[in-house]
Short mmCIF file of N, CA, C and O in Angstrom, two decimals:
data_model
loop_
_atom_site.label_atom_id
_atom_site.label_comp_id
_atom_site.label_asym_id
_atom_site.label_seq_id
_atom_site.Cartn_x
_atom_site.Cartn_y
_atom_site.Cartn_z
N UNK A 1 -0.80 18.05 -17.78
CA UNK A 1 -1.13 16.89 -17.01
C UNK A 1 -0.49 15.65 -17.64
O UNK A 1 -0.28 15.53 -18.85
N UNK A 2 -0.14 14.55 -16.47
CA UNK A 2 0.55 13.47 -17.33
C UNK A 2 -0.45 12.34 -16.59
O UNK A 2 -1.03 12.39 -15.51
N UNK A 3 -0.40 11.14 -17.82
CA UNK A 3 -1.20 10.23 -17.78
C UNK A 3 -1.06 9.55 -16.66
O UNK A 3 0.06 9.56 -16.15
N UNK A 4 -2.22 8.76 -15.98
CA UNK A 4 -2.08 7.94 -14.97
C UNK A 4 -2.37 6.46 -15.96
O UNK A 4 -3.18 6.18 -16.85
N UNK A 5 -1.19 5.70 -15.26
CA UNK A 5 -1.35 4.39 -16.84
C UNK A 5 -1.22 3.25 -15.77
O UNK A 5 -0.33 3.12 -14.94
N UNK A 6 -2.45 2.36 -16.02
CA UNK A 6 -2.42 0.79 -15.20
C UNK A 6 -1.50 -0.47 -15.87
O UNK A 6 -1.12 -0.12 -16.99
N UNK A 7 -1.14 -1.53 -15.60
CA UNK A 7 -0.86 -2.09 -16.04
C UNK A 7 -0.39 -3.51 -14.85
O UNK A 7 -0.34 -3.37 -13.63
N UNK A 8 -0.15 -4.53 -15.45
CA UNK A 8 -0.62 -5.83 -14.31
C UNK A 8 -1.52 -6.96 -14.47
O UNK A 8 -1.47 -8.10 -14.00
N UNK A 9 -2.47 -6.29 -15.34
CA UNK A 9 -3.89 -7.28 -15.61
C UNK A 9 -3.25 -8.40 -16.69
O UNK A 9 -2.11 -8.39 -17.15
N UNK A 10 -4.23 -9.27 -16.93
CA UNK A 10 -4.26 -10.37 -17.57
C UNK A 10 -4.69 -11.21 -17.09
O UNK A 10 -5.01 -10.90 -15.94
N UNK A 11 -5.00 -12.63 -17.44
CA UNK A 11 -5.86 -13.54 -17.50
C UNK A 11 -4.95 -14.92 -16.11
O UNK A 11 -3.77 -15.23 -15.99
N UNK A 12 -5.78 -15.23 -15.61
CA UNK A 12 -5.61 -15.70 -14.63
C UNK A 12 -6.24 -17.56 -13.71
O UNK A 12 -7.47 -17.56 -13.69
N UNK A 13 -5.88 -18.38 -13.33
CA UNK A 13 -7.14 -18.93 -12.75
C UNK A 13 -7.54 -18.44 -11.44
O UNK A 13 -7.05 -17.73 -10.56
N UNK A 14 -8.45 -18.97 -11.60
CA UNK A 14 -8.93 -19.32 -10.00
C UNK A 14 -8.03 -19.50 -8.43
O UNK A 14 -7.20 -20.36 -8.15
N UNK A 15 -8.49 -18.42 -7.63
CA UNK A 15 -7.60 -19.12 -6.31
C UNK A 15 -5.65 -18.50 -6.75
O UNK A 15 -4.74 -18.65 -5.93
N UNK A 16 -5.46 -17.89 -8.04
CA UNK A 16 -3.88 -17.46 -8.18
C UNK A 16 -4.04 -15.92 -8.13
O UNK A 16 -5.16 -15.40 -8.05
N UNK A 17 -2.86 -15.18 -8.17
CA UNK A 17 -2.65 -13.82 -8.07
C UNK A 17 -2.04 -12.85 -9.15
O UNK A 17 -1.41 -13.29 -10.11
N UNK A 18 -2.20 -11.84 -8.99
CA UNK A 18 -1.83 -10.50 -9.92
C UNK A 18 -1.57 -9.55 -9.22
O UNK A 18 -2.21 -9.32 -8.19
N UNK A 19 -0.40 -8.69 -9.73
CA UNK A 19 -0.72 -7.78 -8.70
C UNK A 19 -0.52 -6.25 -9.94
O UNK A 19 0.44 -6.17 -10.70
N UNK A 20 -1.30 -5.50 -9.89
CA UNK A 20 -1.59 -4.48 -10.78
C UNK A 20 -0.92 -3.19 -10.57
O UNK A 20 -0.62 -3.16 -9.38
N UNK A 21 -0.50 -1.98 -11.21
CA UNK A 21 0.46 -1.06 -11.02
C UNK A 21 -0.11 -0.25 -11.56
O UNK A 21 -0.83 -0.50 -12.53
N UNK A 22 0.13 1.35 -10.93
CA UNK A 22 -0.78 2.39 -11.42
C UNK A 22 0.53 3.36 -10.99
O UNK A 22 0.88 3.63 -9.84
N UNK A 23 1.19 3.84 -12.38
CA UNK A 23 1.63 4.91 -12.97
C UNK A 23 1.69 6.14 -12.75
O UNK A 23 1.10 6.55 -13.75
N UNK A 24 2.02 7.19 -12.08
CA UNK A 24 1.46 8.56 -12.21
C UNK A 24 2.36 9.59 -11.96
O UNK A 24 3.33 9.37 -11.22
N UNK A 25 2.14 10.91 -12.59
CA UNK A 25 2.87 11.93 -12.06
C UNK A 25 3.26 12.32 -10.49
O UNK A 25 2.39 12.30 -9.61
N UNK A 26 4.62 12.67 -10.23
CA UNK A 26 4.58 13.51 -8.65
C UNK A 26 3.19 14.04 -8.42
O UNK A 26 2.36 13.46 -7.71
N UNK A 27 3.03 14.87 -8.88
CA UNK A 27 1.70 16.04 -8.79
C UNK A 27 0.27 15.35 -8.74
O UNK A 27 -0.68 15.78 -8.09
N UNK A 28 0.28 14.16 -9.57
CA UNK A 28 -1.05 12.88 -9.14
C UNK A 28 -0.94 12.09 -8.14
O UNK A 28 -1.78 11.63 -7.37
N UNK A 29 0.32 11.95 -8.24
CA UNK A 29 0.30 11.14 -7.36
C UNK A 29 0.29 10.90 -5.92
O UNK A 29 -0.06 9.91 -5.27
N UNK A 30 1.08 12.79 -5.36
CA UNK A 30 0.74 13.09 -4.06
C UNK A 30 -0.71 13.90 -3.47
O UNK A 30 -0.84 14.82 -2.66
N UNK A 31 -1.77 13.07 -4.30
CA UNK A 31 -2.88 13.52 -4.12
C UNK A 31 -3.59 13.13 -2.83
O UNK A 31 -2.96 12.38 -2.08
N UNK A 32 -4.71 13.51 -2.49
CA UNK A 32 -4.93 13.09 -1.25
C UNK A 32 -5.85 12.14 -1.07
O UNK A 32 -6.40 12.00 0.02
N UNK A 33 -6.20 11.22 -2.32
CA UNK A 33 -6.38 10.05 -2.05
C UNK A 33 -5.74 9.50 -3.60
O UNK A 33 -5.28 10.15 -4.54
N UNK A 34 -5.96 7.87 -3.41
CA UNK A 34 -5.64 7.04 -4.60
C UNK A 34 -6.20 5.49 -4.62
O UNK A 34 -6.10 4.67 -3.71
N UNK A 35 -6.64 5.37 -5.55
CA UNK A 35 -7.50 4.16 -5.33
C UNK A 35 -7.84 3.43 -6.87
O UNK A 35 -7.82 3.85 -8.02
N UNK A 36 -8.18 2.07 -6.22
CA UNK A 36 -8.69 1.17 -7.45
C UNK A 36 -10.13 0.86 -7.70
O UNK A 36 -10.89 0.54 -6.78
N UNK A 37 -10.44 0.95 -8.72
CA UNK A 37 -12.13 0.91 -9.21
C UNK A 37 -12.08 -0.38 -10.10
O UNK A 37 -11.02 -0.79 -10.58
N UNK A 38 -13.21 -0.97 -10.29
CA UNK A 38 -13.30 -2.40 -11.46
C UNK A 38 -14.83 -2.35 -11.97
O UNK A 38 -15.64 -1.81 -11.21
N UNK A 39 -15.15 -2.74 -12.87
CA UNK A 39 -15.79 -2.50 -14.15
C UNK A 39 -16.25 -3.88 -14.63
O UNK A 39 -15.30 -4.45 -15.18
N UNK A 40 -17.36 -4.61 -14.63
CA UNK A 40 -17.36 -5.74 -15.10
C UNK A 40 -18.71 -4.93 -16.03
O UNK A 40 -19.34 -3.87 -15.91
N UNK A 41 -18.71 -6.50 -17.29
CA UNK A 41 -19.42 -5.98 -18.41
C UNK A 41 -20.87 -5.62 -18.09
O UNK A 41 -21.35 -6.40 -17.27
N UNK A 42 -21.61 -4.76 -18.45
CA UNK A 42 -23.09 -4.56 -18.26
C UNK A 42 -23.04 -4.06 -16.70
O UNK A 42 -23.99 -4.36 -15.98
N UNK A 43 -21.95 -3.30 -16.18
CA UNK A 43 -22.50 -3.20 -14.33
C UNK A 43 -21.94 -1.71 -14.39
O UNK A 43 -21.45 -1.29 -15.43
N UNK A 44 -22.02 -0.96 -13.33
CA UNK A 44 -21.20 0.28 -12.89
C UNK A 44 -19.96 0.14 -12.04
O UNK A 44 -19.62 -0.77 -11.28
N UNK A 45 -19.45 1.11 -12.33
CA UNK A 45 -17.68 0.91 -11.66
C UNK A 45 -17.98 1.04 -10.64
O UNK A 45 -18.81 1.86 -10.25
N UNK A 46 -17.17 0.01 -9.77
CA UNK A 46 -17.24 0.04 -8.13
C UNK A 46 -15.94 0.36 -7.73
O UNK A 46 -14.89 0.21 -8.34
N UNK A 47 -16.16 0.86 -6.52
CA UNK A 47 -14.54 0.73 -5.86
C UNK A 47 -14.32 0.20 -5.06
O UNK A 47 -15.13 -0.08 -4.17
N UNK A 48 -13.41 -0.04 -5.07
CA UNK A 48 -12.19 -1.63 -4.30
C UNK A 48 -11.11 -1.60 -3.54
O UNK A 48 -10.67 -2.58 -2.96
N UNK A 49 -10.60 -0.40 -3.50
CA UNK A 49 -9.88 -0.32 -2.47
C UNK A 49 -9.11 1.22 -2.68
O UNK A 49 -8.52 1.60 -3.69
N UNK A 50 -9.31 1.96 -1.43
CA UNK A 50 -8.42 3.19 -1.49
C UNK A 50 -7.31 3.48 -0.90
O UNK A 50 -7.07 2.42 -0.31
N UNK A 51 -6.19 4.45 -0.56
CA UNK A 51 -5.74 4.83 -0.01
C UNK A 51 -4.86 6.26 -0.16
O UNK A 51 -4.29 6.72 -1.14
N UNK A 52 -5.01 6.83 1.41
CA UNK A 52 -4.71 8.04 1.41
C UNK A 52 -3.52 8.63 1.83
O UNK A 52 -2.61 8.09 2.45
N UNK A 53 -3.62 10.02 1.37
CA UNK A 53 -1.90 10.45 1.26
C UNK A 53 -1.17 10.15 2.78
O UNK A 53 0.03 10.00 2.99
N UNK A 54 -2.49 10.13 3.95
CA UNK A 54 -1.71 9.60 5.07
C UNK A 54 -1.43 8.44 5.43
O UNK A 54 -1.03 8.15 6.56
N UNK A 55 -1.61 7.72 4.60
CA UNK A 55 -1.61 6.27 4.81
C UNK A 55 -2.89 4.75 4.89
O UNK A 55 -2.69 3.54 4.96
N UNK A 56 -4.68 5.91 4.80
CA UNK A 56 -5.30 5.05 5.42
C UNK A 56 -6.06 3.97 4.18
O UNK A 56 -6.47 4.32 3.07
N UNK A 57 -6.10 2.67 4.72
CA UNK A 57 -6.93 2.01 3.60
C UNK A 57 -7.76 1.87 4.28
O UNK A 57 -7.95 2.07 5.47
N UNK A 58 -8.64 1.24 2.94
CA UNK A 58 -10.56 0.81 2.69
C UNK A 58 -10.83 0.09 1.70
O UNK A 58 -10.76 0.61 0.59
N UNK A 59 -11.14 -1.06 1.80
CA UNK A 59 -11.76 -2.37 1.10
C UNK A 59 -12.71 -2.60 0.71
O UNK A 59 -13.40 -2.50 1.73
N UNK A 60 -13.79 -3.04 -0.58
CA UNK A 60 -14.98 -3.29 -0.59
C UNK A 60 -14.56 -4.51 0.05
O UNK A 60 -13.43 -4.97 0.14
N UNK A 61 -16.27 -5.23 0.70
CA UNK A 61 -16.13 -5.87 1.12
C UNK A 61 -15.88 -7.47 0.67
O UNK A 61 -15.62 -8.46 1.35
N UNK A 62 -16.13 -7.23 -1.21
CA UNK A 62 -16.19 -8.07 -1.55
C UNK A 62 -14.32 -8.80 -1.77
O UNK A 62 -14.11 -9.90 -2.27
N UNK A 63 -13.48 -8.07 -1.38
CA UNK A 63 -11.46 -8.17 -1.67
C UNK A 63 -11.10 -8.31 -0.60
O UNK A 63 -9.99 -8.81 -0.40
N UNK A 64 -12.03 -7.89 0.55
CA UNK A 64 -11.39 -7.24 2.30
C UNK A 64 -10.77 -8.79 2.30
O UNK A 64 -11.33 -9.71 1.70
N UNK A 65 -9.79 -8.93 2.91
CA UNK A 65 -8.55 -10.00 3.29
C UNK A 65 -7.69 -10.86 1.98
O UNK A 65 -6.66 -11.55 2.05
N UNK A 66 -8.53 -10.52 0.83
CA UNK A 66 -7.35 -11.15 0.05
C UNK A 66 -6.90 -9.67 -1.28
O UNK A 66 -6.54 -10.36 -2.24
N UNK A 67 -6.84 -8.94 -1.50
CA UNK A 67 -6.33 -8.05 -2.13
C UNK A 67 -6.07 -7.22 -0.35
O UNK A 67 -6.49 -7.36 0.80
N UNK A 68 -4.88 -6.13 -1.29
CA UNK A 68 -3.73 -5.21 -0.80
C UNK A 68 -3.37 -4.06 -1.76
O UNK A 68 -2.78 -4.13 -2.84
N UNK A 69 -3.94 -2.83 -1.05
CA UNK A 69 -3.73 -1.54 -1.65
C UNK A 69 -2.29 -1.34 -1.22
O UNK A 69 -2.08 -1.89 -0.14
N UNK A 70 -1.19 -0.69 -1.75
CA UNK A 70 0.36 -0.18 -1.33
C UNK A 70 1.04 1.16 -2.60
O UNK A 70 0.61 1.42 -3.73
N UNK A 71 1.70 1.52 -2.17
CA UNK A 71 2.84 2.70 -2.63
C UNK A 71 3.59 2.33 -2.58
O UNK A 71 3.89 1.44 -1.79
N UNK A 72 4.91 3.29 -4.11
CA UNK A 72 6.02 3.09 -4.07
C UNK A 72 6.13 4.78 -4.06
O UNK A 72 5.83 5.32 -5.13
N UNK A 73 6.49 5.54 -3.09
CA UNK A 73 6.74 6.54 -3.39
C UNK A 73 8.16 6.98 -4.38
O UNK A 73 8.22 7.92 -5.17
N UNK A 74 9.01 6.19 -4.11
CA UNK A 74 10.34 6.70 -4.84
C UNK A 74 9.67 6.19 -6.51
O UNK A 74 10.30 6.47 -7.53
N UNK A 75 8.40 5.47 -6.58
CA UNK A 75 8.43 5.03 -8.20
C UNK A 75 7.62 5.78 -8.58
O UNK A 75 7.90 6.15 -9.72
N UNK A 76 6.15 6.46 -7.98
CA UNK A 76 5.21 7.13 -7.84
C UNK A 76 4.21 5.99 -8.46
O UNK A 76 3.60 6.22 -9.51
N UNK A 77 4.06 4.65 -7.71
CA UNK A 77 3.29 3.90 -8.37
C UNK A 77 2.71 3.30 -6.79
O UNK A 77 3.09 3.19 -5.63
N UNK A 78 1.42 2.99 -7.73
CA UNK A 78 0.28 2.38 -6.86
C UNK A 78 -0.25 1.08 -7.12
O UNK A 78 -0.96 0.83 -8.10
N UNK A 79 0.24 -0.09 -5.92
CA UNK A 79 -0.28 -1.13 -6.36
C UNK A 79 -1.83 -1.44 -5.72
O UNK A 79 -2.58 -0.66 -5.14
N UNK A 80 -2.03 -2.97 -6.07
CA UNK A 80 -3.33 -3.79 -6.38
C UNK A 80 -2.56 -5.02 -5.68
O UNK A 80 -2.38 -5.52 -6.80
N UNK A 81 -2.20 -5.56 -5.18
CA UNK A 81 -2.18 -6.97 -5.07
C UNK A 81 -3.47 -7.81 -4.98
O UNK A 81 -4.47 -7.38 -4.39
N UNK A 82 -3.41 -8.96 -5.55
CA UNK A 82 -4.56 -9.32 -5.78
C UNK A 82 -4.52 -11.04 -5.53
O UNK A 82 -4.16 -11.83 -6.40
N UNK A 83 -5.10 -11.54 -3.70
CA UNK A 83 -4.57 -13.15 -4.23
C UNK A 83 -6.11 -13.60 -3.98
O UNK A 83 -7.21 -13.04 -4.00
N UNK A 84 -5.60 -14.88 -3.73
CA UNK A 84 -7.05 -15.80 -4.09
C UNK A 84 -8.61 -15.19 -4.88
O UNK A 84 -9.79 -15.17 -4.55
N UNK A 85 -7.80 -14.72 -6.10
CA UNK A 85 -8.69 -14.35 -7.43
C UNK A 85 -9.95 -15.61 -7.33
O UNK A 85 -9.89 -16.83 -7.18
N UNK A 86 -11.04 -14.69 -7.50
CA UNK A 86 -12.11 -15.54 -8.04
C UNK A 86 -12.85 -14.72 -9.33
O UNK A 86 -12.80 -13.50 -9.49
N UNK A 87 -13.61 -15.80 -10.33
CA UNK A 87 -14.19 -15.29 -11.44
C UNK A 87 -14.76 -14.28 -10.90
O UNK A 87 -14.09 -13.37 -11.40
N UNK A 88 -15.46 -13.82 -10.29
CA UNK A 88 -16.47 -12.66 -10.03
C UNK A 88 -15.22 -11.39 -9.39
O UNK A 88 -15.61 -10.26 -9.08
N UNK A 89 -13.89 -11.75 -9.29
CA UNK A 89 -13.30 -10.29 -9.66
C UNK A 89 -12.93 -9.64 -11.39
O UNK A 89 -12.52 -8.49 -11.56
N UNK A 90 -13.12 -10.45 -12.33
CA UNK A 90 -13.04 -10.37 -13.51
C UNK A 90 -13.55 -8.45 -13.76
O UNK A 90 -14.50 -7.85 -13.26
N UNK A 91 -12.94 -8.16 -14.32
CA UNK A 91 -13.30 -6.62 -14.82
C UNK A 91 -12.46 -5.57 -15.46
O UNK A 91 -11.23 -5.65 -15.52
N UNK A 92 -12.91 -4.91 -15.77
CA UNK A 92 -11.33 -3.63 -15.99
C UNK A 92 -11.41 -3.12 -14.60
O UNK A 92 -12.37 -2.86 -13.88
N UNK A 93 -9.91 -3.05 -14.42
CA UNK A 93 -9.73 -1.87 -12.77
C UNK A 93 -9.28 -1.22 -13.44
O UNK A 93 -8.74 -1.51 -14.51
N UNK A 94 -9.48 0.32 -12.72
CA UNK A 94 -8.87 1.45 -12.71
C UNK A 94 -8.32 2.17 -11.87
O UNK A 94 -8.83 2.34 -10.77
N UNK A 95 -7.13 2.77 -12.24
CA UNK A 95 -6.57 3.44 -11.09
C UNK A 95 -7.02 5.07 -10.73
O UNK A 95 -6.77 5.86 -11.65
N UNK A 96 -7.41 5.44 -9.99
CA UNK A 96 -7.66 6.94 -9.60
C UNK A 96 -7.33 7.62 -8.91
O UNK A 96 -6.91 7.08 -7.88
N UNK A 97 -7.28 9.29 -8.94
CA UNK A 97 -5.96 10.02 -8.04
C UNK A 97 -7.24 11.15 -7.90
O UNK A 97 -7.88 11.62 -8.84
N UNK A 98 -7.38 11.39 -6.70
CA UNK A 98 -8.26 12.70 -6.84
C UNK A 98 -8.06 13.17 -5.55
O UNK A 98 -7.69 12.44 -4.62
N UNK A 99 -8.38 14.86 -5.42
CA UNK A 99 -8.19 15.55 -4.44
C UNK A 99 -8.07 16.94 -4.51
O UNK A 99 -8.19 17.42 -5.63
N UNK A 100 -7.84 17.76 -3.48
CA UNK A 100 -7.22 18.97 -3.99
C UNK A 100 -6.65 19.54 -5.56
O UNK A 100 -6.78 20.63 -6.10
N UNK A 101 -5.92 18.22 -6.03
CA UNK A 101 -5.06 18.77 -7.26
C UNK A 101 -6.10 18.28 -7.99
O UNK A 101 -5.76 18.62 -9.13
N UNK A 102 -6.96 17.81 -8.08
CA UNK A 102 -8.07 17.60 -9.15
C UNK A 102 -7.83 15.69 -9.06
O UNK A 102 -7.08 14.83 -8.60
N UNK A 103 -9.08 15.88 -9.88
CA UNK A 103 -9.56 14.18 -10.47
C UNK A 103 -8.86 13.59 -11.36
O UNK A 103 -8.66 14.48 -12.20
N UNK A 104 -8.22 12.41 -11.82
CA UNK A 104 -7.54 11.68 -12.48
C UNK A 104 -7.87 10.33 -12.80
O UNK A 104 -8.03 9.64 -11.79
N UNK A 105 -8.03 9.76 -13.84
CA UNK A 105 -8.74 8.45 -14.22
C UNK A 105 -7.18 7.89 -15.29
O UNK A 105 -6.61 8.60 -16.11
N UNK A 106 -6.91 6.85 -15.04
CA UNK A 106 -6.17 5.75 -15.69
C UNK A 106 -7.51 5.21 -16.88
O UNK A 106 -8.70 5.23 -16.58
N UNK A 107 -7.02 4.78 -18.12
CA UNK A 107 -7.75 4.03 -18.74
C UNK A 107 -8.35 2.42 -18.63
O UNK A 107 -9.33 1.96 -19.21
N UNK A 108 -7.46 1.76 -17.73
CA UNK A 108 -7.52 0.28 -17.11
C UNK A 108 -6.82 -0.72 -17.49
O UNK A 108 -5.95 -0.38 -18.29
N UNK A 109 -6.83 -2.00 -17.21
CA UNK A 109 -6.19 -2.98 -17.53
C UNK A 109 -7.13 -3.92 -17.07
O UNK A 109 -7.74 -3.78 -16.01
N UNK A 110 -7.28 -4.84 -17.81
CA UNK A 110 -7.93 -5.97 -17.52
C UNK A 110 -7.65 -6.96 -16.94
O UNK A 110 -6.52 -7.45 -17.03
N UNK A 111 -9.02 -7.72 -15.92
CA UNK A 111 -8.23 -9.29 -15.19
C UNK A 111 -9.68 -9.77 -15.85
O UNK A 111 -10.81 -9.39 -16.13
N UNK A 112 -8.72 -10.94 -15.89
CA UNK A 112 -10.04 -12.06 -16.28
C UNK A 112 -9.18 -13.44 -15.60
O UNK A 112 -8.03 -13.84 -15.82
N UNK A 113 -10.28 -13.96 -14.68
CA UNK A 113 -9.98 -15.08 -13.24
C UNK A 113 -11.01 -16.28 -14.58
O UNK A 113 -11.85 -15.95 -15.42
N UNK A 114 -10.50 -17.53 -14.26
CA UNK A 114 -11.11 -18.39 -15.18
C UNK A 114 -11.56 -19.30 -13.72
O UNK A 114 -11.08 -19.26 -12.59
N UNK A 115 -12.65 -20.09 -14.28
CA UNK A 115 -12.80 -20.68 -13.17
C UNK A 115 -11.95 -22.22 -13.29
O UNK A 115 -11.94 -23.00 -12.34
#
């Protein structure tokens, strides 16, 4: 198995953008879903946005119109776009690949939105 690796995060203000990248093998990556999870301190990982090997996305509701789930298939990478950041998206995201070929967890990258 090869690593699924995030990267993108860093520190940010208020109201600006990031857009985050998730790494992965052919074999993870044509899984039949893929998606981003975030992690703030003292809470449980939520998820934030998915999408599937056919194309479909899903938003929590707390990103729905300003973040953007996308693919690069020729790179095998999965983005995050991320605009009008507010402090309360602050967290580790993670990227995840699961399906048929099994479950896959990225270690994360961090955003931190300042107010």
């Amino acid at each position: 198995q090869v690593r699924v690796v995030e990267s993108g995060g860093g520190l940010v203000q208020a109201g600006g953008s990031l857009r985050l990248a998730c790494a992965a093998s052919g074999s993870i990556f044509s899984n039949d879903f893929m998606g981003w999870y975030r992690q703030s301190p003292g809470k449980q990982r939520d998820l934030v946005a998915t999408l599937t090997r056919g194309g479909g996305r899903n938003y929590a509701d707390s990103v729905k119109g300003r973040f953007l789930i996308s693919r690069d298939n020729t790179k095998n990478t999965l983005y995050l776009q991320m605009n009008n950041l507010k402090p309360e998206d602050t967290a580790v995201y993670y990227c995840k690949s699961w399906g048929m070929v099994g479950d896959y967890w990225g270690q994360g990258t961090q955003v931190t939105v300042s107010s």
